Coordinates of C-alpha atoms and ligand atoms in Angstrom, one line a residue:
M1 CA 115.3 73.1 101.6
R2 CA 112.5 73.5 99.1
M3 CA 110.5 75.4 101.6
L4 CA 113.4 77.7 102.5
M5 CA 113.8 78.4 98.7
N6 CA 110.0 78.9 98.4
N7 CA 110.0 81.5 101.1
L8 CA 112.5 83.5 99.0
D9 CA 110.9 82.9 95.6
P10 CA 110.4 86.3 94.0
E11 CA 106.7 85.4 93.5
V12 CA 106.4 84.8 97.2
A13 CA 108.7 87.1 99.1
E14 CA 108.1 90.9 99.4
R15 CA 111.9 91.8 99.1
P16 CA 113.8 88.6 98.2
E17 CA 117.0 90.5 97.4
D18 CA 117.3 91.4 101.1
L19 CA 116.0 88.0 102.2
V20 CA 112.8 89.7 103.4
V21 CA 109.8 87.5 103.1
Y22 CA 107.0 89.6 104.7
G23 CA 105.9 91.5 107.8
G24 CA 108.2 94.5 107.7
T25 CA 111.7 92.9 107.9
G26 CA 110.8 89.2 108.5
K27 CA 113.7 87.2 107.0
A28 CA 114.3 83.6 106.0
A29 CA 118.1 83.6 106.5
R30 CA 120.5 86.0 108.1
S31 CA 122.7 86.7 105.0
W32 CA 123.2 85.1 101.5
E33 CA 126.3 83.4 102.9
A34 CA 124.2 81.9 105.7
Y35 CA 121.5 80.9 103.1
D36 CA 124.1 79.1 101.0
A37 CA 125.5 77.3 104.0
I38 CA 122.1 76.2 105.1
V39 CA 121.3 74.8 101.6
R40 CA 124.7 73.0 101.5
E41 CA 124.2 71.4 104.9
L42 CA 120.6 70.4 104.1
R43 CA 121.8 68.7 100.9
R44 CA 124.2 66.4 102.9
L45 CA 122.2 66.0 106.1
R46 CA 121.5 62.4 107.0
G47 CA 118.1 61.1 108.2
D48 CA 119.6 60.7 111.7
Q49 CA 121.1 64.1 112.0
T50 CA 119.7 67.5 113.1
L51 CA 120.8 70.9 111.9
L52 CA 120.6 73.9 114.3
V53 CA 119.9 77.3 113.0
Q54 CA 120.4 80.4 115.2
S55 CA 118.6 83.4 113.9
G56 CA 119.0 82.5 110.2
K57 CA 122.6 81.1 110.4
P58 CA 123.5 77.4 110.5
V59 CA 125.5 76.8 113.6
G60 CA 125.8 73.1 114.1
V61 CA 124.9 69.6 112.9
F62 CA 124.4 66.8 115.6
E63 CA 123.7 63.1 115.6
T64 CA 120.2 62.5 116.7
H65 CA 117.7 59.8 115.4
E66 CA 115.1 59.2 112.8
W67 CA 112.2 60.6 114.9
A68 CA 114.0 63.8 115.7
P69 CA 113.4 66.9 113.7
R70 CA 115.9 67.4 110.8
V71 CA 116.1 71.1 111.7
L72 CA 115.7 73.1 114.9
I73 CA 115.4 76.9 114.7
S74 CA 115.6 79.7 117.2
N75 CA 115.0 83.2 115.9
S76 CA 115.4 86.7 117.4
M77 CA 115.5 85.4 121.0
L78 CA 116.8 88.0 123.6
V79 CA 117.0 87.9 127.3
P80 CA 113.9 89.8 128.6
E81 CA 115.7 92.9 130.0
W82 CA 117.5 93.4 126.7
A83 CA 114.4 92.7 124.5
T84 CA 114.0 96.1 122.9
W85 CA 114.0 97.2 119.3
E86 CA 117.1 99.4 120.0
E87 CA 119.2 96.5 121.4
F88 CA 117.9 94.2 118.7
R89 CA 118.9 96.6 115.9
R90 CA 122.4 97.0 117.5
L91 CA 122.9 93.2 117.5
E92 CA 121.5 92.9 114.0
A93 CA 123.9 95.5 112.7
L94 CA 126.7 93.5 114.3
G95 CA 125.5 90.5 112.2
L96 CA 124.5 88.5 115.3
T97 CA 120.8 88.1 114.8
M98 CA 117.9 88.6 112.4
Y99 CA 114.1 89.2 112.7
G100 CA 112.3 86.0 111.9
Q101 CA 108.7 87.2 112.1
M102 CA 106.6 84.1 112.3
T103 CA 106.6 81.9 109.1
A104 CA 109.5 83.8 107.4
G105 CA 112.3 82.5 109.6
S106 CA 110.7 79.1 110.0
W107 CA 110.2 78.4 106.3
I108 CA 106.5 77.9 106.1
Y109 CA 105.3 81.1 104.5
I110 CA 102.8 80.5 101.6
G111 CA 102.3 84.0 100.4
T112 CA 99.2 86.1 101.1
Q113 CA 97.0 83.1 101.0
G114 CA 98.4 82.0 104.3
I115 CA 96.4 84.6 106.1
L116 CA 93.4 84.7 103.8
Q117 CA 91.1 82.3 105.6
G118 CA 91.9 83.7 109.0
T119 CA 91.1 87.2 107.6
Y120 CA 88.0 85.9 105.9
E121 CA 86.8 84.3 109.2
T122 CA 87.5 87.5 111.1
F123 CA 85.4 89.6 108.8
A124 CA 82.7 86.9 108.8
A125 CA 82.7 87.2 112.6
V126 CA 82.3 91.0 112.3
A127 CA 79.5 90.4 109.8
R128 CA 77.7 88.1 112.2
K129 CA 78.2 90.3 115.2
R130 CA 77.1 93.6 113.6
F131 CA 75.5 93.2 110.2
G132 CA 73.3 90.1 110.1
G133 CA 75.8 87.7 108.7
T134 CA 77.1 89.6 105.6
L135 CA 79.2 92.7 104.8
A136 CA 77.0 93.5 101.8
G137 CA 76.1 97.2 101.9
T138 CA 79.0 98.1 104.3
I139 CA 82.3 99.8 103.8
T140 CA 85.5 98.7 105.6
L141 CA 88.3 101.1 105.9
T142 CA 91.8 99.6 106.3
A143 CA 95.4 100.2 105.4
G144 CA 98.5 98.2 104.3
L145 CA 98.5 95.9 101.3
G146 CA 101.7 94.0 102.1
G147 CA 102.3 90.3 102.3
M148 CA 99.7 89.8 105.0
G149 CA 97.6 92.9 104.7
G150 CA 97.0 92.2 101.0
A151 CA 94.6 89.4 102.0
Q152 CA 92.1 92.0 103.4
P153 CA 90.5 93.2 100.2
L154 CA 89.7 89.6 99.0
A155 CA 88.5 88.5 102.5
I156 CA 86.2 91.5 102.6
T157 CA 84.7 91.0 99.1
L158 CA 84.3 87.2 99.8
N159 CA 82.1 88.4 102.7
G160 CA 80.2 90.6 100.3
G161 CA 81.5 94.0 101.4
V162 CA 83.3 97.0 100.1
A163 CA 87.0 97.5 101.1
L164 CA 88.8 100.8 101.0
C165 CA 92.5 99.9 101.4
V166 CA 94.9 102.8 101.9
E167 CA 98.5 102.0 100.8
V168 CA 101.4 104.3 100.6
D169 CA 103.4 102.2 98.1
D170 CA 102.0 102.1 94.5
E171 CA 104.0 98.9 93.7
R172 CA 102.1 97.0 96.5
I173 CA 98.8 98.1 95.0
A174 CA 99.9 96.8 91.6
R175 CA 101.1 93.5 93.1
R176 CA 97.7 92.8 94.8
L177 CA 95.9 93.7 91.5
E178 CA 98.1 91.3 89.6
H179 CA 97.4 88.5 92.1
R180 CA 93.7 89.2 92.0
Y181 CA 93.4 90.0 95.7
L182 CA 92.4 93.6 94.9
D183 CA 89.8 94.6 92.3
V184 CA 90.6 98.2 91.4
R185 CA 93.0 101.1 92.1
A186 CA 91.5 104.5 92.7
E187 CA 93.1 107.6 91.2
N188 CA 92.9 109.4 94.6
L189 CA 90.8 109.5 97.7
E190 CA 87.8 111.3 96.1
D191 CA 87.7 108.7 93.3
G192 CA 88.0 105.9 95.9
L193 CA 85.2 107.3 98.0
R194 CA 82.9 107.6 94.9
L195 CA 83.6 104.0 93.9
A196 CA 83.0 102.8 97.5
Y197 CA 79.8 104.7 97.9
E198 CA 78.3 103.5 94.6
A199 CA 79.2 99.9 95.5
R200 CA 77.8 100.2 99.0
Q201 CA 74.5 101.6 97.7
A202 CA 74.2 98.7 95.2
R203 CA 75.2 96.2 97.9
R204 CA 78.0 95.1 95.5
A205 CA 81.3 93.6 96.7
L206 CA 84.3 95.7 95.6
S207 CA 87.8 96.2 96.8
I208 CA 89.6 99.5 96.1
G209 CA 93.2 100.4 96.6
V210 CA 93.6 104.0 97.6
P211 CA 97.1 105.5 97.2
G212 CA 97.9 107.5 100.4
N213 CA 99.2 107.4 103.9
A214 CA 96.9 106.0 106.6
A215 CA 98.0 108.8 109.0
D216 CA 96.5 111.3 106.5
V217 CA 93.5 109.5 105.1
F218 CA 92.1 108.1 108.4
P219 CA 91.9 111.5 110.1
E220 CA 90.5 113.0 106.9
L221 CA 87.7 110.4 106.9
A222 CA 87.0 110.9 110.6
R223 CA 86.4 114.6 109.8
R224 CA 84.0 113.9 107.0
D225 CA 80.4 112.8 107.0
F226 CA 81.1 109.6 105.0
P227 CA 79.7 106.2 106.0
I228 CA 82.4 103.9 107.3
D229 CA 81.1 100.8 108.9
V230 CA 84.2 98.8 109.9
V231 CA 87.8 100.0 110.6
T232 CA 91.0 98.2 111.0
D233 CA 94.6 98.3 109.8
Q234 CA 97.5 96.1 108.7
T235 CA 100.4 98.5 108.2
P236 CA 103.7 97.1 109.7
A237 CA 103.0 99.1 112.9
H238 CA 104.8 96.4 115.0
D239 CA 108.0 98.0 113.8
P240 CA 108.2 101.8 113.9
L241 CA 111.1 101.7 111.4
S242 CA 108.8 100.0 108.8
Y243 CA 105.6 102.1 109.2
V244 CA 105.9 105.1 106.8
P245 CA 105.4 108.4 108.6
A246 CA 102.9 110.9 107.2
G247 CA 104.5 113.3 104.6
L248 CA 107.1 110.9 103.3
S249 CA 107.1 108.8 100.1
P250 CA 108.4 105.2 100.5
E251 CA 111.7 106.4 98.9
D252 CA 112.1 109.4 101.3
A253 CA 111.2 107.1 104.1
A254 CA 114.0 104.7 103.1
E255 CA 116.5 107.5 103.2
L256 CA 115.4 108.9 106.6
R257 CA 115.4 105.3 108.0
L258 CA 119.1 105.0 107.2
D259 CA 120.2 108.6 108.0
E260 CA 118.2 109.3 111.2
P261 CA 116.5 106.3 112.6
D262 CA 115.6 108.0 115.9
V263 CA 113.8 110.9 114.1
Y264 CA 112.1 108.3 111.9
V265 CA 110.8 106.3 114.9
K266 CA 109.5 109.5 116.5
R267 CA 107.7 110.6 113.4
A268 CA 106.2 107.2 112.8
R269 CA 104.8 106.9 116.3
E270 CA 103.3 110.4 116.0
S271 CA 101.7 109.4 112.7
M272 CA 100.3 106.2 114.3
A273 CA 98.9 108.2 117.1
R274 CA 97.0 110.4 114.6
Q275 CA 95.7 107.3 112.8
V276 CA 94.6 105.6 116.0
D277 CA 92.9 108.8 117.3
A278 CA 90.9 108.8 114.0
M279 CA 90.0 105.2 114.5
V280 CA 88.7 105.9 118.0
M281 CA 86.6 108.8 116.6
L282 CA 85.1 106.5 113.9
Q283 CA 84.3 104.1 116.7
D284 CA 82.6 107.0 118.6
R285 CA 80.5 107.5 115.5
G286 CA 79.3 103.8 115.6
A287 CA 81.9 102.0 113.4
E288 CA 83.1 98.5 114.4
V289 CA 86.8 99.0 115.1
F290 CA 89.4 96.4 115.9
D291 CA 93.2 96.1 116.1
Y292 CA 94.4 93.5 113.6
G293 CA 97.4 92.1 115.4
N294 CA 100.1 94.6 114.4
S295 CA 100.6 96.5 117.7
L296 CA 99.3 99.7 116.3
R297 CA 97.6 100.7 119.6
A298 CA 100.8 100.2 121.6
E299 CA 103.0 102.2 119.2
A300 CA 100.3 104.9 119.0
R301 CA 100.3 105.2 122.8
L302 CA 104.1 105.7 122.6
G303 CA 103.4 108.4 120.0
G304 CA 101.1 110.3 122.4
S305 CA 97.6 108.8 121.8
T306 CA 95.7 108.6 125.1
R307 CA 92.7 106.7 123.9
A308 CA 94.6 104.0 121.9
F309 CA 93.3 101.0 123.9
E310 CA 89.7 101.9 123.7
Y311 CA 89.1 99.4 120.9
P312 CA 89.8 95.7 121.2
G313 CA 92.2 93.3 119.5
F314 CA 90.7 90.8 117.0
V315 CA 91.5 87.7 119.0
P316 CA 89.4 88.4 122.1
A317 CA 86.8 90.0 119.9
Y318 CA 86.3 87.2 117.4
I319 CA 88.9 84.3 117.4
R320 CA 89.2 83.0 121.0
P321 CA 86.3 80.5 120.8
L322 CA 88.0 78.8 117.8
F323 CA 91.3 78.6 119.8
S324 CA 89.5 76.9 122.6
E325 CA 88.8 74.0 120.2
G326 CA 92.4 73.9 119.1
K327 CA 91.3 75.5 115.8
G328 CA 93.8 77.4 113.9
P329 CA 95.5 78.0 110.5
F330 CA 96.5 74.5 109.3
R331 CA 98.2 74.8 105.9
W332 CA 99.9 72.5 103.3
V333 CA 102.1 72.8 100.3
A334 CA 102.6 70.6 97.2
L335 CA 106.4 70.0 96.9
S336 CA 105.8 68.8 93.3
G337 CA 104.9 72.4 92.3
D338 CA 102.0 71.0 90.4
P339 CA 98.6 72.7 91.1
A340 CA 96.9 69.4 90.3
D341 CA 98.3 68.1 93.6
I342 CA 96.5 70.8 95.6
A343 CA 93.3 70.1 93.6
A344 CA 93.7 66.4 94.7
T345 CA 94.1 67.5 98.3
D346 CA 91.1 69.8 98.0
R347 CA 89.0 66.9 96.8
A348 CA 90.2 64.7 99.7
M349 CA 89.3 67.5 102.2
V350 CA 85.8 68.0 100.7
D351 CA 85.3 64.2 101.0
E352 CA 86.8 63.9 104.5
F353 CA 84.9 66.8 105.9
S354 CA 81.7 66.6 103.9
D355 CA 79.6 67.1 107.1
D356 CA 81.1 70.6 107.5
P357 CA 79.4 73.0 105.0
A358 CA 81.5 76.1 106.0
L359 CA 84.7 74.2 105.4
V360 CA 83.5 72.7 102.1
R361 CA 82.4 76.3 100.9
W362 CA 85.8 77.6 101.9
I363 CA 87.8 75.0 100.0
K364 CA 85.7 75.4 96.9
A365 CA 86.0 79.2 97.0
A366 CA 89.7 79.1 97.5
G367 CA 90.1 76.7 94.6
E368 CA 88.3 79.1 92.3
R369 CA 89.6 82.5 93.6
V370 CA 93.1 82.0 95.0
S371 CA 96.1 82.4 92.7
Y372 CA 99.2 80.7 94.0
Q373 CA 102.5 82.4 94.8
G374 CA 105.4 80.0 94.5
L375 CA 104.6 76.4 95.3
P376 CA 100.9 75.6 95.2
A377 CA 99.5 75.6 98.7
R378 CA 96.3 75.7 100.7
I379 CA 95.2 77.0 104.1
C380 CA 92.2 75.8 106.1
W381 CA 91.4 76.3 109.8
L382 CA 91.1 72.9 111.5
G383 CA 90.8 71.9 115.2
Y384 CA 91.8 69.1 117.5
G385 CA 91.2 65.8 115.8
E386 CA 90.6 67.3 112.4
R387 CA 94.2 68.1 111.7
A388 CA 95.3 64.5 112.3
R389 CA 92.5 63.2 110.0
A390 CA 93.7 65.6 107.2
G391 CA 97.3 64.5 107.7
R392 CA 96.3 60.8 107.4
R393 CA 94.5 61.5 104.1
F394 CA 97.4 63.5 102.7
N395 CA 100.0 60.8 103.5
E396 CA 97.7 58.2 101.9
L397 CA 97.5 60.4 98.7
V398 CA 101.3 60.5 98.6
R399 CA 101.6 56.7 99.3
K400 CA 99.2 55.8 96.5
G401 CA 100.9 58.2 94.0
E402 CA 97.8 60.3 93.7
V403 CA 100.0 63.3 94.1
G404 CA 103.4 63.8 92.4
A405 CA 105.6 64.4 95.5
P406 CA 105.4 64.7 99.3
I407 CA 103.1 67.2 100.9
V408 CA 104.5 69.6 103.5
I409 CA 102.1 70.3 106.4
G410 CA 102.5 73.2 108.8
R411 CA 100.8 76.2 110.3
D412 CA 101.1 79.8 111.2
H413 CA 102.6 80.6 114.7
L414 CA 99.3 82.5 115.2
D415 CA 97.6 79.4 116.6
S416 CA 95.9 78.2 119.6
G417 CA 98.7 76.7 121.6
S418 CA 101.9 78.1 120.1
V419 CA 102.0 81.7 121.1
A420 CA 102.2 84.1 124.0
S421 CA 101.4 87.7 122.8
P422 CA 99.5 90.0 125.2
Y423 CA 98.6 92.5 122.4
R424 CA 97.3 89.7 120.1
E425 CA 96.7 86.0 120.6
T426 CA 96.7 86.1 124.4
E427 CA 95.2 89.6 124.9
A428 CA 92.7 89.7 127.8
M429 CA 92.9 86.0 128.8
Q430 CA 90.2 85.0 131.2
D431 CA 92.7 84.2 134.0
G432 CA 95.0 87.1 133.3
S433 CA 97.8 84.9 132.0
D434 CA 98.4 87.0 128.9
A435 CA 102.2 87.3 129.3
I436 CA 103.0 83.7 130.4
A437 CA 105.3 82.4 127.8
D438 CA 105.8 78.8 129.0
W439 CA 103.1 77.6 126.7
P440 CA 104.8 78.2 123.3
I441 CA 108.0 76.7 124.7
L442 CA 106.1 73.5 125.8
N443 CA 104.4 73.4 122.4
A444 CA 107.8 73.4 120.6
L445 CA 109.3 70.9 123.0
L446 CA 106.3 68.6 122.5
N447 CA 106.3 68.9 118.7
T448 CA 110.1 68.1 118.8
S449 CA 109.3 65.0 120.9
S450 CA 106.4 63.9 118.7
G451 CA 108.2 63.6 115.3
A452 CA 107.9 67.0 113.6
S453 CA 110.2 67.5 110.6
W454 CA 111.3 71.0 111.7
V455 CA 110.5 73.0 114.8
S456 CA 111.2 76.7 115.6
V457 CA 110.9 79.1 118.6
H458 CA 110.8 82.8 117.9
H459 CA 110.6 86.1 119.7
G460 CA 108.8 89.3 118.5
G461 CA 106.8 88.1 115.5
G462 CA 103.5 89.8 114.6
V463 CA 103.6 92.5 117.3
G464 CA 107.4 93.3 117.5
I465 CA 110.4 92.8 119.7
G466 CA 109.6 92.4 123.4
R467 CA 106.0 91.6 122.8
S468 CA 105.7 87.9 121.9
I469 CA 107.2 84.4 122.1
H470 CA 105.9 81.8 119.7
A471 CA 106.7 78.5 118.0
G472 CA 106.4 76.9 114.6
M473 CA 106.2 73.3 113.4
V474 CA 106.2 71.5 110.1
A475 CA 105.7 67.8 109.4
V476 CA 106.2 66.2 106.0
A477 CA 103.8 63.6 104.5
D478 CA 106.2 61.5 102.4
G479 CA 103.9 58.5 102.1
T480 CA 105.8 56.2 104.5
V481 CA 104.4 54.2 107.3
E482 CA 106.6 56.1 109.7
A483 CA 105.2 59.4 108.5
D484 CA 101.7 58.0 109.3
K485 CA 102.8 57.6 112.9
K486 CA 104.6 60.9 113.1
L487 CA 101.8 62.9 111.6
E488 CA 99.2 61.3 113.9
R489 CA 101.2 62.4 116.9
V490 CA 102.3 65.8 115.8
L491 CA 98.9 66.8 114.4
T492 CA 97.1 65.6 117.5
N493 CA 99.5 67.0 120.1
D494 CA 100.1 70.4 118.5
P495 CA 96.5 71.5 118.6
G496 CA 96.2 69.6 121.9
T497 CA 98.4 72.2 123.5
G498 CA 95.9 74.8 122.4
V499 CA 93.1 73.0 124.1
M500 CA 95.3 72.5 127.1
R501 CA 96.3 76.2 127.3
H502 CA 92.7 77.5 127.0
A503 CA 91.3 74.9 129.5
D504 CA 94.0 75.9 131.9
A505 CA 92.9 79.6 131.5
G506 CA 89.4 78.5 132.4
Y507 CA 87.6 78.6 129.0
E508 CA 84.5 76.4 129.3
R509 CA 84.6 75.4 125.7
A510 CA 88.2 74.2 126.0
V511 CA 87.4 72.1 129.1
E512 CA 84.5 70.5 127.1
V513 CA 86.6 69.8 124.1
A514 CA 89.3 68.3 126.3
R515 CA 86.7 66.0 127.9
E516 CA 84.8 65.1 124.7
R517 CA 87.9 64.4 122.6
G518 CA 90.2 63.0 125.2
V519 CA 92.9 65.6 125.9
H520 CA 94.2 64.5 129.3
I521 CA 94.7 67.5 131.6
P522 CA 95.9 66.3 135.1
M523 CA 94.4 69.0 137.3
L524 CA 91.1 68.7 135.5
D525 CA 90.7 64.9 135.3
E526 CA 92.4 63.8 138.5
Ligands
NAD601 P1 104.4 94.2 104.9 O1 105.6 94.8 105.4 O2 104.5 93.1 103.8 O3 103.4 95.3 104.3 C1 103.1 96.5 105.0 C2 102.4 97.4 104.0 O4 102.0 98.6 104.6 C3 103.4 97.9 102.9 O5 102.8 97.6 101.7 C4 103.6 99.3 103.2 O6 103.9 100.1 102.0 C5 102.3 99.7 103.9 N1 102.5 100.9 104.7 C6 103.5 101.2 105.6 N2 103.2 102.4 106.2 C7 102.0 102.8 105.8 C8 101.2 103.9 106.1 N3 101.5 104.8 107.0 N4 100.0 104.1 105.4 C9 99.6 103.2 104.4 N5 100.4 102.1 104.1 C10 101.5 101.9 104.8 O7 103.7 93.6 106.2 P2 102.5 92.5 106.2 O8 103.1 91.1 106.1 O9 101.4 92.8 105.4 O10 102.1 92.6 107.8 C11 101.4 93.8 108.2 C12 101.3 93.8 109.7 O11 100.3 92.8 110.1 C13 102.6 93.5 110.5 O12 102.6 94.4 111.6 C14 102.4 92.1 110.9 O13 103.2 91.8 112.0 C15 100.9 92.0 111.1 N6 100.4 90.7 111.0 C16 99.2 90.4 111.4 C17 98.6 89.2 111.3 C18 97.2 88.9 111.7 O14 96.8 87.8 111.7 N7 96.4 89.8 112.1 C19 99.3 88.2 110.6 C20 100.6 88.5 110.1 C21 101.1 89.7 110.3

């Protein structure tokens, strides 16, 4: 209940009045009536009952048992032949469904920090691949400073680089400045370019918010002789009714969206095509270009771009080796609301993983640089074996009273075993299994059987309706002996499904990890 409320905390959610948490229209509950009913049910739910939530609406409470999840959630699921945005919008308008994104409808969003380390790691991989391990002396061009995209400027400056972030909505620029994710706002493009160039020459880290539309600014930069080293994008391209078409202010866009949605979608896709064509041109000129998991290439293709898929998605380009070790975005939240509790968990992590310098550096940097939104929280990518160790330590902290209240442990759905998404997490799998969606379902079923506190299955998060199936899980460390056992199982089995999935697809590293760390895979071990 506290995590549902946290998702909608005005500090955390992008548009709490509409129940929108992040990622275009990703919601935490279907309507305010549904929200009130969920809270009422959670208040009276017993420890041997389970509440069922269908796309943001509570639909049933059943007798189960103590090891069963207290809440099971299914969001935005549609039968494949009906899985289009058009049909989804029709059903949404009838009040029958909602868009759950990933952590919005599964109540484990922790603000922009949630994506920060993943974004930091992605840019670190870019730096290693192309620039000798640092982004110092480089300019990255990107767009979208929303709930997730807002992590980009800080991730780039933590890697030493200069970030030029194009954003159409001035309020979003102000919000990222206020939360210290962004350093400065440029008056206009010329001002932004001057600031970027000076910082690049001085090899100084700097992030700059540039007011404007990516569909105008990217082509403009592709025409000019200005040094751009890295290019990506995090506008809400997964949903052509969220991406703002060129030539419209956010207010005009809101009007057109309501009045003429078909015209809006057509204009948005044409704009995306212009933006993507500019990205391909910048790649032709030598820039490192990648898709940042928002389906921009697919929408641009629908808008008439013929070269959209000439640059790769970020998972095959940089992240898959981590997924093969079951590594992914582990996160935790202090239910006390006291930042001192996260400081205590940070100390425990530094102690537990003292032999991992990159992890220690990350936890220390996050402690110094990250401001909390809503409940204090932390994110840290951990792999198979490591997550269970962290869970054990946190439960011990709660038991000994070294933190003031239970710790909630969860993760993004963008993880190694919990998602099927051919334009993102499972793009270009070695065995061609990109679109096989049995894996996230098995992940959710296994977490349900292993003692998770709540489990969710979703459709369409990240890349949009029709393009992904994924699962979420959360387990609460409340200090009890029972929680020790549940956490051990859930936090072992959950990343275990990632190792399994990648070993099955033939990734050598995953096969090694399975053998070294004891993930039993029948057709491999005999
Ligand atoms: P959001 O809706 O909170 O923010 C999107 C931002 O883009 C808004 O500030 C909006 O004003 C701006 N914008 C829209 N059209 C624009 C345009 N034409 N030019 C410039 N700015 C424009 O969304 P979010 O939570 O930041 O997510 C962004 C995208 O990234 C989504 O498609 C989401 O599905 C995807 N995503 C990717 C990852 C990942 O790991 N790569 C993770 C989560 C979400």
